[in-house]
Amino acid sequence: MNTRTPIQPATHPAVLSVSFSATGNRFIAALSDGLRCFRTDNCLTTYHPTLPLSSTGDRCEGGYAIAEQLDDRYLALTAGGRRPAGKSSVVVWWDALLGREVAKFDFREEIRGLRLSTKNLAVILEHRVIVFFHQTLKSEPRSPSSPGQAEPHFPNKDAIPMRHEEETASKAPNIPKSLHPTGPNPYALASLQGDTLALPAQSTGQVQLITLISESSKKRVLRAHTSSLRQLSLSSDGALLATASEQGTLIRVFDTHSTDQLFEFRRGVDHAVILSLAFSPCGTWLASTSDKGTLHVFDLRPPEATALAAQIDREARERKQQHRKSQSLSHNPHRLSTGPSSSLSGTGRSTPASITPSAPVTAATGTGYQGSVQEYYGLRPVPASASPSSAGPSVSALAALKASPWAPKVFKDVRSVASAAFSMGDDPPHWQGGINSSWTTAPDGKRVRVKHPVPPLPADPSGRPPKGLLCIKNRKGAAGDDEGAVIYVVGGGSDAKWEMFELVPAEGGGWALLFIGFRRYLDRQFVG
């Protein structure tokens, strides 16, 4: 870590939060002085307003701690940071096409997070989640040159539709739908995909699955972990749910319709904070990132019946061979004999005088091994040719331990098929700005140094910079993700990076994660 104090402050702002759009084609960064939107595939800026404007046209200088993007037009914002642009209890609904806010909601308490879909907006509070439906608003005439109001800046002109009269009608989440109590939710855990909403339940380690339909909201509860939840994520079709606890060692996948557990994967054996979970578009892969700086990819494809039967048969033969080998070593160890007809098996050790030192080393089938005096006293190892022949493939000690019914569970858990390191950044302790400490006068008149705490974030009470946010897309030109995927990892803080990995088949079988490159997306620096 670079502990040197910079001579001049950084010219770019800090990224307080980052999130992907519902389709995964865009991601938005909430900055300490505004916001910025990017393309996911190449990290190019799509929308960067000079300064957000209020409905009255007044400039609102300050930062935003939460930002969610529905598409290229609609944004949901909540102020935050050391110099917030407003109250942390207010959600601002922003229309990028009109370049202004079209709705505002005050919840009278701090907002932890937001989730967006094409139909709903979920507002995450400390102990409950409120769901809204989108409503089409009447189009309002707008003066082309309003005083004090700037035109929005779109570097990517293809990302914004044309300004036709019928397209200027905006929509906003104006219809309250439902309220769902949760347990304490300091990390703003929630996942919204289509009409399915996953939230922490009021009991520790449980998840509630809510179906958001117009008539009612059906709820199912499943027990995911014994300890508190740390991360959860739904697949794009809402059929799969991935969860991780605060221990960070196991990742479980559930069927949202039957609430049955389908998979359990082991990330590691030591404690870790799971930063993000993401499914591939077709539900073939599951990716996870942790504060260890490691990206893991797990295979969700069920094994074929023939492959499964072959694996079971192979494991049975390995166990049988291991048992036969252990019996051979315990009941028929390497014996010493004076000739083919005078085997000493069962008669105990022979005396050194009965051994012919010049006897050749043979391993004929059905005859005893004629060893030497040095081998008898352990001065020279027994040659490999004297070892009992094995009818099948050799079995390692680890494989034998895994096959044993008394083996610990940690040896039998399924692990990732590929892993790679990603950047955790080089952020200073007070990455949001400000000084680390200051001097003051104690009651006894002495000057003491007081350390300043790191300001908390809405989704992280510790105030750590957001890192390791995941998005998985299909490889270019591929119809599905059976032959691999492209994985994007985005981090925030003062050292904000966008990274690109590609999951490809490895030579000799298996899978490999290739690092393609990274970009400091606030500086437009790319390294491949």
Short mmCIF file of C-alpha atoms in Angstrom, two decimals:
data_model
loop_
_atom_site.label_atom_id
_atom_site.label_comp_id
_atom_site.label_asym_id
_atom_site.label_seq_id
_atom_site.Cartn_x
_atom_site.Cartn_y
_atom_site.Cartn_z
CA MET A 1 0.00 0.00 0.00
CA ASN A 2 1.23 3.47 -0.88
CA THR A 3 1.33 5.41 2.41
CA ARG A 4 2.88 8.58 1.03
CA THR A 5 0.80 11.74 1.27
CA PRO A 6 0.14 13.25 -2.16
CA ILE A 7 1.36 16.79 -2.75
CA GLN A 8 -1.89 17.68 -4.51
CA PRO A 9 -5.32 16.10 -4.06
CA ALA A 10 -6.69 13.74 -6.68
CA THR A 11 -8.38 15.42 -9.62
CA HIS A 12 -11.09 12.76 -10.03
CA PRO A 13 -13.88 12.09 -7.54
CA ALA A 14 -14.40 8.98 -5.45
CA VAL A 15 -16.90 6.30 -6.52
CA LEU A 16 -19.27 5.77 -3.58
CA SER A 17 -21.27 2.97 -5.23
CA VAL A 18 -21.48 1.14 -8.53
CA SER A 19 -24.21 -1.05 -10.02
CA PHE A 20 -25.16 -2.75 -13.28
CA SER A 21 -28.38 -2.10 -15.15
CA ALA A 22 -31.16 -4.68 -15.32
CA THR A 23 -29.87 -5.99 -18.66
CA GLY A 24 -26.21 -5.79 -17.67
CA ASN A 25 -25.36 -3.68 -20.73
CA ARG A 26 -24.62 -0.57 -18.66
CA PHE A 27 -23.20 0.26 -15.26
CA ILE A 28 -23.53 3.47 -13.29
CA ALA A 29 -21.12 5.00 -10.78
CA ALA A 30 -22.38 7.24 -7.97
CA LEU A 31 -19.66 9.83 -7.43
CA SER A 32 -18.77 12.23 -4.69
CA ASP A 33 -19.64 15.04 -7.11
CA GLY A 34 -22.35 13.56 -9.32
CA LEU A 35 -22.82 10.44 -11.41
CA ARG A 36 -21.59 8.80 -14.60
CA CYS A 37 -22.88 5.96 -16.80
CA PHE A 38 -20.76 3.54 -18.86
CA ARG A 39 -21.07 0.71 -21.33
CA THR A 40 -20.28 -2.65 -19.78
CA ASP A 41 -18.51 -4.21 -22.76
CA ASN A 42 -15.94 -1.46 -23.41
CA CYS A 43 -16.28 0.90 -20.42
CA LEU A 44 -17.01 3.96 -22.56
CA THR A 45 -19.04 6.81 -21.06
CA THR A 46 -22.68 6.97 -22.19
CA TYR A 47 -24.05 9.70 -19.92
CA HIS A 48 -22.22 12.28 -17.84
CA PRO A 49 -24.25 15.32 -16.82
CA THR A 50 -22.19 18.35 -15.91
CA LEU A 51 -24.24 18.83 -12.76
CA PRO A 52 -27.58 17.21 -11.86
CA LEU A 53 -30.43 19.70 -11.92
CA SER A 54 -33.53 19.80 -9.73
CA SER A 55 -37.07 20.23 -11.03
CA THR A 56 -36.77 23.98 -10.44
CA GLY A 57 -33.58 24.26 -12.46
CA ASP A 58 -31.35 24.90 -9.45
CA ARG A 59 -27.95 23.27 -9.46
CA CYS A 60 -27.46 20.65 -6.74
CA GLU A 61 -23.74 20.40 -6.14
CA GLY A 62 -22.76 17.38 -4.10
CA GLY A 63 -22.40 13.62 -4.10
CA TYR A 64 -24.63 10.61 -4.55
CA ALA A 65 -24.18 7.44 -2.50
CA ILE A 66 -26.69 5.24 -4.38
CA ALA A 67 -27.40 5.13 -8.11
CA GLU A 68 -29.33 2.55 -10.15
CA GLN A 69 -29.87 2.55 -13.91
CA LEU A 70 -32.88 0.99 -15.61
CA ASP A 71 -31.77 1.62 -19.18
CA ASP A 72 -30.26 4.52 -21.08
CA ARG A 73 -33.03 6.83 -19.92
CA TYR A 74 -34.12 6.30 -16.30
CA LEU A 75 -31.99 6.59 -13.17
CA ALA A 76 -32.79 6.30 -9.46
CA LEU A 77 -30.53 8.36 -7.18
CA THR A 78 -29.99 8.94 -3.46
CA ALA A 79 -27.63 11.60 -2.15
CA GLY A 80 -24.71 10.80 0.13
CA GLY A 81 -21.02 11.22 0.77
CA ARG A 82 -19.13 13.89 2.68
CA ARG A 83 -20.93 16.65 0.75
CA PRO A 84 -24.29 15.14 -0.25
CA ALA A 85 -26.44 16.68 -2.95
CA GLY A 86 -29.54 16.27 -0.78
CA LYS A 87 -31.07 14.19 1.97
CA SER A 88 -30.16 10.51 2.32
CA SER A 89 -33.85 9.68 2.82
CA VAL A 90 -34.96 10.89 -0.61
CA VAL A 91 -35.09 8.93 -3.88
CA VAL A 92 -34.79 11.06 -7.02
CA TRP A 93 -36.20 9.61 -10.23
CA TRP A 94 -34.15 11.03 -13.10
CA ASP A 95 -35.04 11.14 -16.80
CA ALA A 96 -31.84 11.38 -18.83
CA LEU A 97 -33.74 12.15 -22.03
CA LEU A 98 -35.40 15.19 -20.48
CA GLY A 99 -32.31 15.99 -18.42
CA ARG A 100 -34.18 16.56 -15.14
CA GLU A 101 -35.87 14.79 -12.26
CA VAL A 102 -39.50 13.77 -12.79
CA ALA A 103 -40.33 12.38 -9.34
CA LYS A 104 -39.06 12.47 -5.77
CA PHE A 105 -39.92 10.37 -2.70
CA ASP A 106 -39.01 11.09 0.93
CA PHE A 107 -39.06 8.04 3.24
CA ARG A 108 -38.08 9.92 6.43
CA GLU A 109 -35.22 7.48 7.14
CA GLU A 110 -31.91 6.61 5.58
CA ILE A 111 -32.15 4.58 2.40
CA ARG A 112 -29.84 1.55 2.27
CA GLY A 113 -30.21 0.60 -1.36
CA LEU A 114 -32.32 0.56 -4.51
CA ARG A 115 -33.22 -2.17 -7.01
CA LEU A 116 -34.75 -1.57 -10.43
CA SER A 117 -36.57 -3.69 -13.00
CA THR A 118 -38.70 -2.81 -16.01
CA LYS A 119 -41.83 -2.95 -13.83
CA ASN A 120 -40.79 -2.23 -10.25
CA LEU A 121 -38.62 -0.16 -7.95
CA ALA A 122 -37.60 -1.66 -4.59
CA VAL A 123 -36.47 0.77 -1.89
CA ILE A 124 -34.36 -0.97 0.78
CA LEU A 125 -34.58 0.44 4.29
CA GLU A 126 -33.04 -0.85 7.51
CA HIS A 127 -35.89 -3.20 8.50
CA ARG A 128 -38.23 -3.26 5.50
CA VAL A 129 -38.45 -3.00 1.72
CA ILE A 130 -41.08 -0.97 -0.14
CA VAL A 131 -42.00 -1.90 -3.71
CA PHE A 132 -43.41 0.53 -6.30
CA PHE A 133 -44.92 0.01 -9.75
CA HIS A 134 -43.94 2.20 -12.68
CA GLN A 135 -46.58 4.53 -14.07
CA THR A 136 -46.59 6.44 -17.34
CA LEU A 137 -46.71 10.19 -16.79
CA LYS A 138 -48.34 12.76 -19.00
CA SER A 139 -45.90 14.54 -21.26
CA GLU A 140 -45.30 18.16 -20.35
CA PRO A 141 -44.29 20.90 -22.76
CA ARG A 142 -40.71 22.00 -22.19
CA SER A 143 -39.06 25.20 -23.26
CA PRO A 144 -35.95 24.44 -25.34
CA SER A 145 -33.96 27.16 -23.64
CA SER A 146 -34.98 27.34 -20.00
CA PRO A 147 -32.80 29.72 -17.99
CA GLY A 148 -30.31 27.96 -15.75
CA GLN A 149 -30.99 24.54 -17.27
CA ALA A 150 -28.29 22.78 -19.27
CA GLU A 151 -28.76 20.23 -21.98
CA PRO A 152 -27.70 16.68 -20.98
CA HIS A 153 -24.39 15.47 -22.36
CA PHE A 154 -24.41 12.17 -24.28
CA PRO A 155 -20.97 11.12 -25.55
CA ASN A 156 -22.55 8.05 -27.14
CA LYS A 157 -25.29 9.42 -29.41
CA ASP A 158 -26.52 5.94 -30.36
CA ALA A 159 -27.41 5.15 -26.76
CA ILE A 160 -30.23 7.74 -26.54
CA PRO A 161 -33.41 7.51 -28.65
CA MET A 162 -34.60 10.36 -30.87
CA ARG A 163 -36.71 13.13 -29.36
CA HIS A 164 -40.13 12.43 -30.88
CA GLU A 165 -43.21 13.88 -29.24
CA GLU A 166 -44.66 10.46 -28.47
CA GLU A 167 -41.43 9.39 -26.78
CA THR A 168 -41.12 12.35 -24.43
CA ALA A 169 -43.80 10.93 -22.12
CA SER A 170 -41.91 9.79 -19.05
CA LYS A 171 -42.63 7.09 -16.50
CA ALA A 172 -41.95 6.95 -12.78
CA PRO A 173 -42.54 4.51 -9.89
CA ASN A 174 -45.59 6.36 -8.56
CA ILE A 175 -47.77 3.42 -7.46
CA PRO A 176 -46.92 1.84 -4.05
CA LYS A 177 -47.35 -1.93 -4.32
CA SER A 178 -46.30 -3.67 -1.12
CA LEU A 179 -44.21 -3.47 2.03
CA HIS A 180 -42.10 -6.41 3.21
CA PRO A 181 -40.53 -6.56 6.70
CA THR A 182 -36.99 -7.92 6.95
CA GLY A 183 -34.44 -8.45 9.66
CA PRO A 184 -31.64 -5.93 10.15
CA ASN A 185 -30.23 -5.31 6.67
CA PRO A 186 -27.11 -3.13 7.00
CA TYR A 187 -25.64 -4.36 3.69
CA ALA A 188 -28.80 -3.65 1.63
CA LEU A 189 -29.18 -7.28 0.52
CA ALA A 190 -31.86 -7.69 -2.15
CA SER A 191 -32.17 -9.02 -5.68
CA LEU A 192 -34.92 -8.12 -8.16
CA GLN A 193 -35.32 -9.99 -11.44
CA GLY A 194 -38.57 -9.71 -13.35
CA ASP A 195 -41.43 -10.39 -10.94
CA THR A 196 -39.25 -12.15 -8.34
CA LEU A 197 -37.80 -10.34 -5.33
CA ALA A 198 -35.37 -12.03 -2.92
CA LEU A 199 -34.89 -10.48 0.53
CA PRO A 200 -33.45 -11.51 3.88
CA ALA A 201 -36.17 -12.90 6.13
CA GLN A 202 -36.72 -11.83 9.71
CA SER A 203 -34.98 -14.99 10.97
CA THR A 204 -31.21 -15.33 10.76
CA GLY A 205 -29.94 -17.06 7.63
CA GLN A 206 -33.33 -17.28 5.92
CA VAL A 207 -34.40 -15.81 2.57
CA GLN A 208 -37.90 -14.78 1.56
CA LEU A 209 -38.87 -15.12 -2.11
CA ILE A 210 -41.67 -12.78 -3.15
CA THR A 211 -43.57 -12.99 -6.43
CA LEU A 212 -44.63 -9.49 -7.46
CA ILE A 213 -47.88 -9.80 -9.42
CA SER A 214 -50.75 -7.39 -9.75
CA GLU A 215 -53.21 -9.38 -7.63
CA SER A 216 -51.08 -10.35 -4.64
CA SER A 217 -47.53 -10.91 -3.48
CA LYS A 218 -46.84 -14.57 -2.82
CA LYS A 219 -44.05 -15.28 -0.36
CA ARG A 220 -41.96 -18.36 0.32
CA VAL A 221 -39.22 -18.70 2.92
CA LEU A 222 -36.18 -20.97 2.69
CA ARG A 223 -33.39 -21.59 5.16
CA ALA A 224 -30.13 -20.86 3.38
CA HIS A 225 -27.53 -20.68 6.17
CA THR A 226 -27.22 -20.97 9.93
CA SER A 227 -25.44 -17.61 10.21
CA SER A 228 -26.39 -14.18 8.89
CA LEU A 229 -26.57 -13.60 5.16
CA ARG A 230 -23.86 -11.58 3.45
CA GLN A 231 -24.78 -11.84 -0.23
CA LEU A 232 -27.64 -13.09 -2.43
CA SER A 233 -28.41 -12.95 -6.14
CA LEU A 234 -31.10 -14.16 -8.55
CA SER A 235 -30.53 -15.47 -12.06
CA SER A 236 -31.82 -13.43 -14.99
CA ASP A 237 -35.01 -15.52 -15.24
CA GLY A 238 -35.50 -15.64 -11.47
CA ALA A 239 -35.34 -19.45 -11.39
CA LEU A 240 -32.11 -19.75 -9.37
CA LEU A 241 -30.96 -18.09 -6.15
CA ALA A 242 -27.36 -17.98 -4.92
CA THR A 243 -26.58 -17.13 -1.29
CA ALA A 244 -23.53 -16.72 0.92
CA SER A 245 -23.27 -16.22 4.66
CA GLU A 246 -21.04 -13.94 6.68
CA GLN A 247 -18.56 -16.84 7.00
CA GLY A 248 -17.91 -16.73 3.27
CA THR A 249 -16.82 -20.37 2.94
CA LEU A 250 -19.87 -21.95 1.30
CA ILE A 251 -22.05 -20.75 -1.58
CA ARG A 252 -25.43 -22.42 -2.05
CA VAL A 253 -27.78 -22.41 -5.04
CA PHE A 254 -31.54 -22.94 -4.66
CA ASP A 255 -34.50 -23.49 -6.96
CA THR A 256 -36.83 -20.55 -6.38
CA HIS A 257 -39.94 -22.55 -7.35
CA SER A 258 -39.45 -25.57 -5.09
CA THR A 259 -37.00 -23.89 -2.62
CA ASP A 260 -34.82 -27.02 -2.89
CA GLN A 261 -31.05 -26.75 -2.63
CA LEU A 262 -29.45 -27.68 -5.95
CA PHE A 263 -25.75 -27.03 -5.37
CA GLU A 264 -23.30 -26.31 -2.61
CA PHE A 265 -19.86 -24.98 -3.49
CA ARG A 266 -16.86 -24.34 -1.30
CA ARG A 267 -15.04 -21.07 -1.91
CA GLY A 268 -12.36 -21.80 0.71
CA VAL A 269 -11.80 -22.84 4.30
CA ASP A 270 -10.96 -19.47 5.85
CA HIS A 271 -13.30 -16.58 6.55
CA ALA A 272 -13.95 -14.14 3.69
CA VAL A 273 -16.44 -11.44 2.77
CA ILE A 274 -18.34 -12.34 -0.39
CA LEU A 275 -18.53 -9.11 -2.38
CA SER A 276 -20.75 -10.18 -5.26
CA LEU A 277 -22.53 -13.15 -6.85
CA ALA A 278 -23.68 -13.34 -10.47
CA PHE A 279 -25.20 -15.94 -12.81
CA SER A 280 -24.46 -16.23 -16.50
CA PRO A 281 -27.36 -15.38 -18.86
CA CYS A 282 -28.28 -19.03 -19.43
CA GLY A 283 -27.64 -20.12 -15.85
CA THR A 284 -24.63 -22.28 -16.71
CA TRP A 285 -22.03 -20.49 -14.56
CA LEU A 286 -21.98 -18.80 -11.19
CA ALA A 287 -19.23 -16.30 -10.35
CA SER A 288 -18.24 -14.90 -6.97
CA THR A 289 -15.74 -12.37 -5.68
CA SER A 290 -14.42 -11.96 -2.16
CA ASP A 291 -12.25 -9.57 -0.18
CA LYS A 292 -9.38 -12.01 -0.75
CA GLY A 293 -9.13 -10.50 -4.23
CA THR A 294 -10.09 -13.77 -5.95
CA LEU A 295 -12.69 -14.39 -8.64
CA HIS A 296 -14.18 -17.91 -8.62
CA VAL A 297 -16.35 -19.54 -11.30
CA PHE A 298 -18.56 -22.54 -10.50
CA ASP A 299 -20.15 -24.94 -12.97
CA LEU A 300 -23.95 -25.30 -12.65
CA ARG A 301 -24.40 -27.84 -15.42
CA PRO A 302 -25.81 -31.17 -14.19
CA PRO A 303 -23.58 -34.13 -15.13
CA GLU A 304 -24.88 -36.43 -17.84
CA ALA A 305 -26.26 -39.79 -16.79
CA THR A 306 -23.51 -41.74 -18.53
CA ALA A 307 -20.77 -39.56 -17.10
CA LEU A 308 -22.30 -39.85 -13.65
CA ALA A 309 -22.55 -43.64 -13.91
CA ALA A 310 -18.95 -43.88 -15.12
CA GLN A 311 -17.79 -41.71 -12.25
CA ILE A 312 -19.63 -43.87 -9.70
CA ASP A 313 -18.17 -47.05 -11.22
CA ARG A 314 -14.68 -45.56 -11.28
CA GLU A 315 -14.91 -44.49 -7.64
CA ALA A 316 -16.16 -47.97 -6.67
CA ARG A 317 -13.23 -49.64 -8.44
CA GLU A 318 -10.80 -47.22 -6.81
CA ARG A 319 -12.18 -48.02 -3.35
CA LYS A 320 -12.02 -51.76 -4.07
CA GLN A 321 -8.46 -51.48 -5.35
CA GLN A 322 -7.43 -49.41 -2.34
CA HIS A 323 -8.97 -51.98 0.01
CA ARG A 324 -7.25 -54.85 -1.82
CA LYS A 325 -3.92 -53.02 -1.72
CA SER A 326 -4.21 -52.34 2.00
CA GLN A 327 -4.98 -56.02 2.65
CA SER A 328 -2.00 -57.07 0.54
CA LEU A 329 0.32 -54.80 2.48
CA SER A 330 -0.96 -55.88 5.88
CA HIS A 331 -1.20 -59.66 5.33
CA ASN A 332 1.48 -60.25 2.69
CA PRO A 333 4.33 -57.76 3.20
CA HIS A 334 7.64 -57.98 1.40
CA ARG A 335 9.23 -61.18 2.71
CA LEU A 336 12.78 -62.40 2.29
CA SER A 337 13.47 -65.89 0.97
CA THR A 338 16.47 -67.94 -0.11
CA GLY A 339 14.89 -69.23 -3.29
CA PRO A 340 11.74 -69.82 -5.19
CA SER A 341 10.91 -72.96 -3.19
CA SER A 342 11.75 -71.72 0.28
CA SER A 343 9.42 -68.79 0.87
CA LEU A 344 9.60 -67.47 4.41
CA SER A 345 6.02 -66.20 4.34
CA GLY A 346 4.39 -67.02 7.63
CA THR A 347 7.60 -68.11 9.33
CA GLY A 348 8.81 -64.79 10.63
CA ARG A 349 12.07 -63.08 9.77
CA SER A 350 15.02 -65.14 8.64
CA THR A 351 18.49 -64.76 9.98
CA PRO A 352 21.06 -62.86 7.94
CA ALA A 353 23.00 -66.08 7.38
CA SER A 354 20.13 -67.60 5.44
CA ILE A 355 20.12 -64.75 2.90
CA THR A 356 22.26 -64.90 -0.19
CA PRO A 357 23.62 -61.38 -0.78
CA SER A 358 24.43 -62.12 -4.42
CA ALA A 359 20.93 -63.34 -5.20
CA PRO A 360 19.43 -61.41 -8.10
CA VAL A 361 16.44 -59.23 -7.58
CA THR A 362 13.46 -60.93 -9.17
CA ALA A 363 9.76 -60.31 -9.01
CA ALA A 364 8.45 -63.39 -10.73
CA THR A 365 4.78 -64.04 -10.40
CA GLY A 366 4.02 -66.66 -7.77
CA THR A 367 7.49 -66.60 -6.22
CA GLY A 368 8.83 -64.84 -3.16
CA TYR A 369 11.12 -61.84 -3.43
CA GLN A 370 14.79 -62.62 -2.81
CA GLY A 371 16.17 -59.55 -1.05
CA SER A 372 19.60 -58.55 0.18
CA VAL A 373 21.09 -57.99 3.62
CA GLN A 374 21.08 -54.22 3.12
CA GLU A 375 17.37 -54.31 2.32
CA TYR A 376 16.70 -56.55 5.32
CA TYR A 377 18.30 -54.08 7.74
CA GLY A 378 16.76 -51.07 6.03
CA LEU A 379 20.07 -49.79 4.62
CA ARG A 380 18.68 -49.78 1.08
CA PRO A 381 15.06 -49.38 -0.03
CA VAL A 382 13.17 -52.23 -1.61
CA PRO A 383 13.06 -51.79 -5.41
CA ALA A 384 9.79 -50.72 -7.03
CA SER A 385 9.67 -53.96 -9.00
CA ALA A 386 9.12 -55.82 -5.73
CA SER A 387 5.97 -53.84 -4.89
CA PRO A 388 2.66 -55.66 -5.33
CA SER A 389 1.28 -55.21 -8.82
CA SER A 390 -1.88 -53.17 -9.16
CA ALA A 391 -4.63 -54.26 -11.49
CA GLY A 392 -6.11 -50.77 -11.81
CA PRO A 393 -5.00 -47.16 -11.80
CA SER A 394 -3.15 -45.85 -8.81
CA VAL A 395 -5.15 -44.01 -6.16
CA SER A 396 -3.68 -41.03 -4.37
CA ALA A 397 -3.99 -40.58 -0.65
CA LEU A 398 -6.27 -37.57 -1.15
CA ALA A 399 -8.56 -39.53 -3.47
CA ALA A 400 -8.73 -42.37 -0.96
CA LEU A 401 -9.56 -39.89 1.79
CA LYS A 402 -12.33 -38.36 -0.30
CA ALA A 403 -13.78 -41.82 -0.99
CA SER A 404 -13.80 -42.75 2.67
CA PRO A 405 -17.20 -42.37 4.39
CA TRP A 406 -15.40 -40.97 7.46
CA ALA A 407 -13.63 -38.20 5.55
CA PRO A 408 -14.36 -34.61 6.66
CA LYS A 409 -16.93 -32.76 4.58
CA VAL A 410 -14.40 -30.14 3.52
CA PHE A 411 -12.59 -32.75 1.37
CA LYS A 412 -15.78 -33.73 -0.47
CA ASP A 413 -17.12 -30.25 -1.27
CA VAL A 414 -17.29 -29.12 -4.87
CA ARG A 415 -14.95 -26.25 -5.66
CA SER A 416 -14.64 -23.75 -8.49
CA VAL A 417 -13.66 -24.87 -11.97
CA ALA A 418 -11.55 -21.74 -12.51
CA SER A 419 -10.27 -18.81 -10.49
CA ALA A 420 -8.23 -15.66 -11.01
CA ALA A 421 -7.11 -12.62 -9.06
CA PHE A 422 -8.82 -9.28 -9.54
CA SER A 423 -7.81 -5.84 -8.35
CA MET A 424 -8.89 -4.68 -4.90
CA GLY A 425 -7.42 -1.24 -5.63
CA ASP A 426 -4.97 0.89 -3.73
CA ASP A 427 -7.34 3.07 -1.74
CA PRO A 428 -6.13 5.03 1.29
CA PRO A 429 -7.99 4.60 4.60
CA HIS A 430 -9.86 7.89 4.11
CA TRP A 431 -10.60 7.34 0.45
CA GLN A 432 -13.73 9.51 0.56
CA GLY A 433 -11.63 12.59 1.25
CA GLY A 434 -10.78 14.57 4.33
CA ILE A 435 -7.91 14.20 6.77
CA ASN A 436 -7.04 11.08 8.73
CA SER A 437 -6.57 12.84 12.06
CA SER A 438 -6.37 16.22 13.73
CA TRP A 439 -4.81 17.78 16.83
CA THR A 440 -6.82 18.98 19.81
CA THR A 441 -6.24 20.05 23.40
CA ALA A 442 -7.05 17.54 26.13
CA PRO A 443 -8.60 18.59 29.48
CA ASP A 444 -5.15 18.42 31.08
CA GLY A 445 -3.84 20.98 28.59
CA LYS A 446 -1.82 18.55 26.47
CA ARG A 447 -2.17 18.39 22.72
CA VAL A 448 -3.35 15.00 21.52
CA ARG A 449 -3.94 13.57 18.09
CA VAL A 450 -7.46 12.33 17.37
CA LYS A 451 -8.09 9.91 14.51
CA HIS A 452 -11.15 10.55 12.38
CA PRO A 453 -13.41 7.57 11.66
CA VAL A 454 -14.13 6.48 8.11
CA PRO A 455 -17.60 7.71 7.10
CA PRO A 456 -20.01 4.78 6.63
CA LEU A 457 -21.76 4.00 3.36
CA PRO A 458 -25.47 3.14 3.04
CA ALA A 459 -24.66 -0.48 2.07
CA ASP A 460 -21.53 -0.89 4.24
CA PRO A 461 -21.32 0.44 7.80
CA SER A 462 -17.53 0.02 7.78
CA GLY A 463 -17.15 2.54 4.96
CA ARG A 464 -14.98 0.31 2.80
CA PRO A 465 -14.91 1.18 -0.92
CA PRO A 466 -17.17 -0.95 -3.13
CA LYS A 467 -15.19 -3.63 -4.95
CA GLY A 468 -15.73 -6.77 -7.00
CA LEU A 469 -19.15 -6.11 -8.55
CA LEU A 470 -19.85 -8.84 -11.12
CA CYS A 471 -21.60 -9.15 -14.45
CA ILE A 472 -21.44 -12.18 -16.78
CA LYS A 473 -22.22 -12.02 -20.50
CA ASN A 474 -22.00 -14.49 -23.36
CA ARG A 475 -18.85 -14.61 -25.43
CA LYS A 476 -18.92 -12.60 -28.63
CA GLY A 477 -20.65 -14.53 -31.40
CA ALA A 478 -21.82 -17.33 -29.08
CA ALA A 479 -25.51 -18.24 -28.88
CA GLY A 480 -25.17 -19.49 -25.31
CA ASP A 481 -22.64 -19.85 -22.53
CA ASP A 482 -21.84 -23.56 -22.81
CA GLU A 483 -18.47 -22.73 -24.35
CA GLY A 484 -17.51 -20.08 -21.82
CA ALA A 485 -18.43 -16.54 -20.86
CA VAL A 486 -17.10 -13.01 -20.47
CA ILE A 487 -16.92 -11.73 -16.90
CA TYR A 488 -16.72 -8.06 -15.94
CA VAL A 489 -15.52 -6.96 -12.49
CA VAL A 490 -16.05 -3.33 -11.48
CA GLY A 491 -14.78 -1.62 -8.34
CA GLY A 492 -15.23 1.81 -6.84
CA GLY A 493 -13.44 3.98 -4.31
CA SER A 494 -10.61 6.34 -5.16
CA ASP A 495 -8.92 3.66 -7.30
CA ALA A 496 -11.91 2.65 -9.43
CA LYS A 497 -11.26 -0.04 -12.05
CA TRP A 498 -13.14 -1.99 -14.69
CA GLU A 499 -11.69 -5.44 -15.45
CA MET A 500 -12.50 -8.00 -18.10
CA PHE A 501 -11.98 -11.77 -17.90
CA GLU A 502 -12.85 -14.54 -20.32
CA LEU A 503 -13.76 -18.10 -19.33
CA VAL A 504 -12.45 -20.48 -22.00
CA PRO A 505 -11.86 -24.24 -22.29
CA ALA A 506 -8.37 -25.14 -21.12
CA GLU A 507 -5.95 -27.38 -22.97
CA GLY A 508 -6.23 -30.91 -21.71
CA GLY A 509 -9.71 -30.39 -20.28
CA GLY A 510 -11.23 -28.12 -17.69
CA TRP A 511 -11.63 -24.36 -17.80
CA ALA A 512 -9.37 -21.34 -17.50
CA LEU A 513 -9.92 -17.67 -16.70
CA LEU A 514 -8.00 -15.33 -18.99
CA PHE A 515 -7.37 -11.74 -17.94
CA ILE A 516 -8.12 -9.48 -20.91
CA GLY A 517 -7.38 -6.06 -19.44
CA PHE A 518 -8.52 -3.29 -17.14
CA ARG A 519 -9.47 0.36 -17.31
CA ARG A 520 -9.44 3.12 -14.74
CA TYR A 521 -12.78 4.29 -16.01
CA LEU A 522 -12.61 7.76 -14.45
CA ASP A 523 -9.25 8.37 -16.16
CA ARG A 524 -9.99 6.45 -19.41
CA GLN A 525 -6.78 4.49 -19.00
CA PHE A 526 -6.84 1.01 -20.54
CA VAL A 527 -4.25 -1.73 -20.04
CA GLY A 528 -4.62 -5.06 -21.80
#
